[in-house]
């Protein structure tokens, strides 16, 4: 008498059917292949993730813009040519409107000043602060568009925040555009 399959109630599947559904790999090999695949997929995902870069923020009145570093040497020094290019040549710098006499606030995340690093504000390629290990600077009533009687003020200026190492060499640059109201 033929055996009934398990769903029929009594017995087990016939040997001919059990052989057809037997795995191609023994259980231990199958688990090893699955584990290896999972580890490989995890490593692939981790390698695709970049560590986020610290943000810098510029605030004028109630308007704030934050940005990641446009130029960074990933722990290595940036050449002066590269720094100059980062400070002046970026077309996609975040913009904030600035009116004469407004308070300009600059801030960086704590990671920017870790391990003896500092940062410095640069306006149109000229330093306007000394390197600082503080994460925040405020300039109340500063007229960054003053021309000193040398004609009409420009419509905008490039503001850069430059991270420097303990040796004073540039490591990263955050770029912003100040637009005259």
PDB file of C-alpha atoms in Angstrom:
ATOM      1  CA  UNK A   1       0.000   0.000   0.000  1.00  0.00           C
ATOM      2  CA  UNK A   2       1.326   3.430  -0.907  1.00  0.00           C
ATOM      3  CA  UNK A   3       2.296   5.752   1.893  1.00  0.00           C
ATOM      4  CA  UNK A   4       0.277   8.907   2.392  1.00  0.00           C
ATOM      5  CA  UNK A   5       2.156  12.199   2.401  1.00  0.00           C
ATOM      6  CA  UNK A   6       2.322  14.071   5.718  1.00  0.00           C
ATOM      7  CA  UNK A   7      -0.557  16.366   4.801  1.00  0.00           C
ATOM      8  CA  UNK A   8      -2.711  13.275   4.247  1.00  0.00           C
ATOM      9  CA  UNK A   9      -2.289  12.232   7.798  1.00  0.00           C
ATOM     10  CA  UNK A  10      -0.177   9.094   8.186  1.00  0.00           C
ATOM     11  CA  UNK A  11       3.340   8.255   7.091  1.00  0.00           C
ATOM     12  CA  UNK A  12       5.993  10.054   5.103  1.00  0.00           C
ATOM     13  CA  UNK A  13       6.762  10.934   1.532  1.00  0.00           C
ATOM     14  CA  UNK A  14       7.914   8.160  -0.761  1.00  0.00           C
ATOM     15  CA  UNK A  15      11.693   7.824  -1.130  1.00  0.00           C
ATOM     16  CA  UNK A  16      11.490   8.771  -4.808  1.00  0.00           C
ATOM     17  CA  UNK A  17       9.946  12.159  -3.942  1.00  0.00           C
ATOM     18  CA  UNK A  18      12.274  12.761  -1.004  1.00  0.00           C
ATOM     19  CA  UNK A  19      15.298  12.246  -3.233  1.00  0.00           C
ATOM     20  CA  UNK A  20      13.982  14.745  -5.787  1.00  0.00           C
ATOM     21  CA  UNK A  21      13.589  17.456  -3.142  1.00  0.00           C
ATOM     22  CA  UNK A  22      16.858  16.788  -1.340  1.00  0.00           C
ATOM     23  CA  UNK A  23      19.101  19.887  -1.159  1.00  0.00           C
ATOM     24  CA  UNK A  24      21.978  20.114  -3.565  1.00  0.00           C
ATOM     25  CA  UNK A  25      24.303  20.971  -0.681  1.00  0.00           C
ATOM     26  CA  UNK A  26      24.498  19.354   2.724  1.00  0.00           C
ATOM     27  CA  UNK A  27      23.108  21.527   5.571  1.00  0.00           C
ATOM     28  CA  UNK A  28      26.488  22.679   6.892  1.00  0.00           C
ATOM     29  CA  UNK A  29      27.749  23.784   3.461  1.00  0.00           C
ATOM     30  CA  UNK A  30      24.492  25.614   2.762  1.00  0.00           C
ATOM     31  CA  UNK A  31      24.774  27.540   6.059  1.00  0.00           C
ATOM     32  CA  UNK A  32      28.408  28.412   5.331  1.00  0.00           C
ATOM     33  CA  UNK A  33      27.552  29.774   1.885  1.00  0.00           C
ATOM     34  CA  UNK A  34      24.668  31.806   3.348  1.00  0.00           C
ATOM     35  CA  UNK A  35      26.907  33.248   6.086  1.00  0.00           C
ATOM     36  CA  UNK A  36      29.623  34.128   3.572  1.00  0.00           C
ATOM     37  CA  UNK A  37      27.048  35.860   1.370  1.00  0.00           C
ATOM     38  CA  UNK A  38      25.680  37.858   4.305  1.00  0.00           C
ATOM     39  CA  UNK A  39      29.162  38.968   5.381  1.00  0.00           C
ATOM     40  CA  UNK A  40      30.048  39.979   1.803  1.00  0.00           C
ATOM     41  CA  UNK A  41      26.848  41.995   1.420  1.00  0.00           C
ATOM     42  CA  UNK A  42      27.475  43.726   4.766  1.00  0.00           C
ATOM     43  CA  UNK A  43      31.025  44.670   3.822  1.00  0.00           C
ATOM     44  CA  UNK A  44      29.835  46.005   0.476  1.00  0.00           C
ATOM     45  CA  UNK A  45      27.248  48.201   2.194  1.00  0.00           C
ATOM     46  CA  UNK A  46      29.770  49.477   4.741  1.00  0.00           C
ATOM     47  CA  UNK A  47      32.322  50.339   2.082  1.00  0.00           C
ATOM     48  CA  UNK A  48      29.721  52.413   0.241  1.00  0.00           C
ATOM     49  CA  UNK A  49      29.085  54.553   3.335  1.00  0.00           C
ATOM     50  CA  UNK A  50      31.265  57.617   3.728  1.00  0.00           C
ATOM     51  CA  UNK A  51      31.777  59.120   7.133  1.00  0.00           C
ATOM     52  CA  UNK A  52      29.788  62.360   7.113  1.00  0.00           C
ATOM     53  CA  UNK A  53      31.909  65.479   7.075  1.00  0.00           C
ATOM     54  CA  UNK A  54      31.358  68.100   9.768  1.00  0.00           C
ATOM     55  CA  UNK A  55      29.112  71.047   8.978  1.00  0.00           C
ATOM     56  CA  UNK A  56      29.830  74.746   9.145  1.00  0.00           C
ATOM     57  CA  UNK A  57      27.019  77.254   9.602  1.00  0.00           C
ATOM     58  CA  UNK A  58      26.634  80.934   8.747  1.00  0.00           C
ATOM     59  CA  UNK A  59      23.795  82.850  10.395  1.00  0.00           C
ATOM     60  CA  UNK A  60      22.642  86.397   9.640  1.00  0.00           C
ATOM     61  CA  UNK A  61      19.641  87.502  11.691  1.00  0.00           C
ATOM     62  CA  UNK A  62      17.201  84.599  11.587  1.00  0.00           C
ATOM     63  CA  UNK A  63      18.588  83.118   8.349  1.00  0.00           C
ATOM     64  CA  UNK A  64      21.052  80.236   8.585  1.00  0.00           C
ATOM     65  CA  UNK A  65      22.770  78.092   6.005  1.00  0.00           C
ATOM     66  CA  UNK A  66      24.876  75.023   6.720  1.00  0.00           C
ATOM     67  CA  UNK A  67      27.185  73.137   4.408  1.00  0.00           C
ATOM     68  CA  UNK A  68      29.631  70.278   4.298  1.00  0.00           C
ATOM     69  CA  UNK A  69      33.194  71.008   3.329  1.00  0.00           C
ATOM     70  CA  UNK A  70      33.557  71.750  -0.387  1.00  0.00           C
ATOM     71  CA  UNK A  71      37.237  70.936  -0.354  1.00  0.00           C
ATOM     72  CA  UNK A  72      38.974  68.562   1.996  1.00  0.00           C
ATOM     73  CA  UNK A  73      42.219  66.711   2.028  1.00  0.00           C
ATOM     74  CA  UNK A  74      40.883  63.835   4.189  1.00  0.00           C
ATOM     75  CA  UNK A  75      43.530  64.478   6.836  1.00  0.00           C
ATOM     76  CA  UNK A  76      46.162  65.663   4.363  1.00  0.00           C
ATOM     77  CA  UNK A  77      47.186  69.235   3.682  1.00  0.00           C
ATOM     78  CA  UNK A  78      45.488  71.123   0.841  1.00  0.00           C
ATOM     79  CA  UNK A  79      47.742  72.976  -1.576  1.00  0.00           C
ATOM     80  CA  UNK A  80      47.456  76.773  -1.555  1.00  0.00           C
ATOM     81  CA  UNK A  81      46.232  76.663  -5.171  1.00  0.00           C
ATOM     82  CA  UNK A  82      43.440  74.295  -4.156  1.00  0.00           C
ATOM     83  CA  UNK A  83      42.509  76.484  -1.168  1.00  0.00           C
ATOM     84  CA  UNK A  84      42.360  79.574  -3.399  1.00  0.00           C
ATOM     85  CA  UNK A  85      40.190  77.699  -5.899  1.00  0.00           C
ATOM     86  CA  UNK A  86      37.869  76.611  -3.077  1.00  0.00           C
ATOM     87  CA  UNK A  87      37.582  80.127  -1.679  1.00  0.00           C
ATOM     88  CA  UNK A  88      36.822  81.889  -4.949  1.00  0.00           C
ATOM     89  CA  UNK A  89      35.788  79.493  -7.678  1.00  0.00           C
ATOM     90  CA  UNK A  90      32.818  77.625  -6.270  1.00  0.00           C
ATOM     91  CA  UNK A  91      29.582  78.349  -8.078  1.00  0.00           C
ATOM     92  CA  UNK A  92      27.354  76.251  -5.821  1.00  0.00           C
ATOM     93  CA  UNK A  93      28.222  77.860  -2.469  1.00  0.00           C
ATOM     94  CA  UNK A  94      25.244  78.302  -0.145  1.00  0.00           C
ATOM     95  CA  UNK A  95      24.017  81.897  -0.040  1.00  0.00           C
ATOM     96  CA  UNK A  96      22.765  84.019   2.843  1.00  0.00           C
ATOM     97  CA  UNK A  97      21.624  87.647   2.582  1.00  0.00           C
ATOM     98  CA  UNK A  98      23.532  90.186   4.636  1.00  0.00           C
ATOM     99  CA  UNK A  99      22.515  93.776   5.371  1.00  0.00           C
ATOM    100  CA  UNK A 100      24.948  96.425   6.527  1.00  0.00           C
ATOM    101  CA  UNK A 101      25.118  96.378  10.313  1.00  0.00           C
ATOM    102  CA  UNK A 102      23.689  92.851  10.661  1.00  0.00           C
ATOM    103  CA  UNK A 103      25.279  90.442  13.119  1.00  0.00           C
ATOM    104  CA  UNK A 104      27.275  87.735  11.359  1.00  0.00           C
ATOM    105  CA  UNK A 105      27.553  84.442  13.249  1.00  0.00           C
ATOM    106  CA  UNK A 106      29.881  81.640  12.200  1.00  0.00           C
ATOM    107  CA  UNK A 107      29.915  78.162  13.666  1.00  0.00           C
ATOM    108  CA  UNK A 108      31.565  74.807  13.105  1.00  0.00           C
ATOM    109  CA  UNK A 109      30.890  71.375  14.555  1.00  0.00           C
ATOM    110  CA  UNK A 110      33.216  70.240  17.369  1.00  0.00           C
ATOM    111  CA  UNK A 111      34.899  67.696  15.060  1.00  0.00           C
ATOM    112  CA  UNK A 112      36.450  70.620  13.142  1.00  0.00           C
ATOM    113  CA  UNK A 113      38.520  71.666  16.165  1.00  0.00           C
ATOM    114  CA  UNK A 114      39.418  68.214  17.520  1.00  0.00           C
ATOM    115  CA  UNK A 115      43.005  67.081  17.997  1.00  0.00           C
ATOM    116  CA  UNK A 116      44.508  70.571  18.071  1.00  0.00           C
ATOM    117  CA  UNK A 117      42.921  71.721  14.806  1.00  0.00           C
ATOM    118  CA  UNK A 118      41.556  75.249  14.412  1.00  0.00           C
ATOM    119  CA  UNK A 119      39.537  77.226  11.894  1.00  0.00           C
ATOM    120  CA  UNK A 120      39.784  80.682  10.401  1.00  0.00           C
ATOM    121  CA  UNK A 121      37.297  82.933   8.576  1.00  0.00           C
ATOM    122  CA  UNK A 122      38.363  84.276   5.178  1.00  0.00           C
ATOM    123  CA  UNK A 123      36.444  86.950   3.236  1.00  0.00           C
ATOM    124  CA  UNK A 124      37.158  87.206  -0.497  1.00  0.00           C
ATOM    125  CA  UNK A 125      40.483  85.440   0.025  1.00  0.00           C
ATOM    126  CA  UNK A 126      41.637  87.628   2.943  1.00  0.00           C
ATOM    127  CA  UNK A 127      41.696  86.313   6.534  1.00  0.00           C
ATOM    128  CA  UNK A 128      39.350  88.258   8.818  1.00  0.00           C
ATOM    129  CA  UNK A 129      40.051  86.236  11.991  1.00  0.00           C
ATOM    130  CA  UNK A 130      42.958  84.490  13.623  1.00  0.00           C
ATOM    131  CA  UNK A 131      42.785  80.679  13.752  1.00  0.00           C
ATOM    132  CA  UNK A 132      40.493  79.668  16.627  1.00  0.00           C
ATOM    133  CA  UNK A 133      39.728  76.483  18.527  1.00  0.00           C
ATOM    134  CA  UNK A 134      36.274  77.809  19.516  1.00  0.00           C
ATOM    135  CA  UNK A 135      33.290  76.442  17.616  1.00  0.00           C
ATOM    136  CA  UNK A 136      31.483  79.793  17.358  1.00  0.00           C
ATOM    137  CA  UNK A 137      32.305  83.393  16.441  1.00  0.00           C
ATOM    138  CA  UNK A 138      29.999  86.392  16.301  1.00  0.00           C
ATOM    139  CA  UNK A 139      30.566  89.771  14.626  1.00  0.00           C
ATOM    140  CA  UNK A 140      27.967  92.269  15.781  1.00  0.00           C
ATOM    141  CA  UNK A 141      27.306  95.176  13.453  1.00  0.00           C
ATOM    142  CA  UNK A 142      30.199  94.290  11.161  1.00  0.00           C
ATOM    143  CA  UNK A 143      30.040  95.866   7.719  1.00  0.00           C
ATOM    144  CA  UNK A 144      31.683  93.210   5.602  1.00  0.00           C
ATOM    145  CA  UNK A 145      30.728  95.131   2.462  1.00  0.00           C
ATOM    146  CA  UNK A 146      32.567  98.323   3.464  1.00  0.00           C
ATOM    147  CA  UNK A 147      34.731  99.614   0.628  1.00  0.00           C
ATOM    148  CA  UNK A 148      36.714 102.236   2.510  1.00  0.00           C
ATOM    149  CA  UNK A 149      35.541 104.882   0.061  1.00  0.00           C
ATOM    150  CA  UNK A 150      36.817 102.874  -2.909  1.00  0.00           C
ATOM    151  CA  UNK A 151      33.635 102.902  -4.981  1.00  0.00           C
ATOM    152  CA  UNK A 152      30.436 100.925  -4.880  1.00  0.00           C
ATOM    153  CA  UNK A 153      30.139  97.775  -2.758  1.00  0.00           C
ATOM    154  CA  UNK A 154      30.006  94.459  -4.629  1.00  0.00           C
ATOM    155  CA  UNK A 155      26.690  92.582  -4.774  1.00  0.00           C
ATOM    156  CA  UNK A 156      28.192  89.565  -3.012  1.00  0.00           C
ATOM    157  CA  UNK A 157      31.313  88.303  -1.267  1.00  0.00           C
ATOM    158  CA  UNK A 158      32.712  84.826  -0.761  1.00  0.00           C
ATOM    159  CA  UNK A 159      33.119  83.745   2.850  1.00  0.00           C
ATOM    160  CA  UNK A 160      35.305  80.750   3.578  1.00  0.00           C
ATOM    161  CA  UNK A 161      35.885  78.865   6.787  1.00  0.00           C
ATOM    162  CA  UNK A 162      39.271  77.163   6.606  1.00  0.00           C
ATOM    163  CA  UNK A 163      40.247  74.312   8.907  1.00  0.00           C
ATOM    164  CA  UNK A 164      43.953  74.307   9.740  1.00  0.00           C
ATOM    165  CA  UNK A 165      46.085  71.689  11.449  1.00  0.00           C
ATOM    166  CA  UNK A 166      48.378  72.228  14.423  1.00  0.00           C
ATOM    167  CA  UNK A 167      51.058  73.351  11.963  1.00  0.00           C
ATOM    168  CA  UNK A 168      48.717  75.994  10.471  1.00  0.00           C
ATOM    169  CA  UNK A 169      48.402  74.184   7.119  1.00  0.00           C
ATOM    170  CA  UNK A 170      44.907  74.108   5.522  1.00  0.00           C
ATOM    171  CA  UNK A 171      42.994  70.819   5.726  1.00  0.00           C
ATOM    172  CA  UNK A 172      39.444  71.715   4.615  1.00  0.00           C
ATOM    173  CA  UNK A 173      37.383  74.643   3.319  1.00  0.00           C
ATOM    174  CA  UNK A 174      33.679  75.438   3.713  1.00  0.00           C
ATOM    175  CA  UNK A 175      32.432  78.085   1.265  1.00  0.00           C
ATOM    176  CA  UNK A 176      29.474  80.441   1.535  1.00  0.00           C
ATOM    177  CA  UNK A 177      28.279  83.480  -0.375  1.00  0.00           C
ATOM    178  CA  UNK A 178      27.175  86.637   1.428  1.00  0.00           C
ATOM    179  CA  UNK A 179      24.726  88.571  -0.736  1.00  0.00           C
ATOM    180  CA  UNK A 180      24.179  92.256   0.007  1.00  0.00           C
ATOM    181  CA  UNK A 181      20.520  93.044   0.806  1.00  0.00           C
TER     182      UNK A 181
END
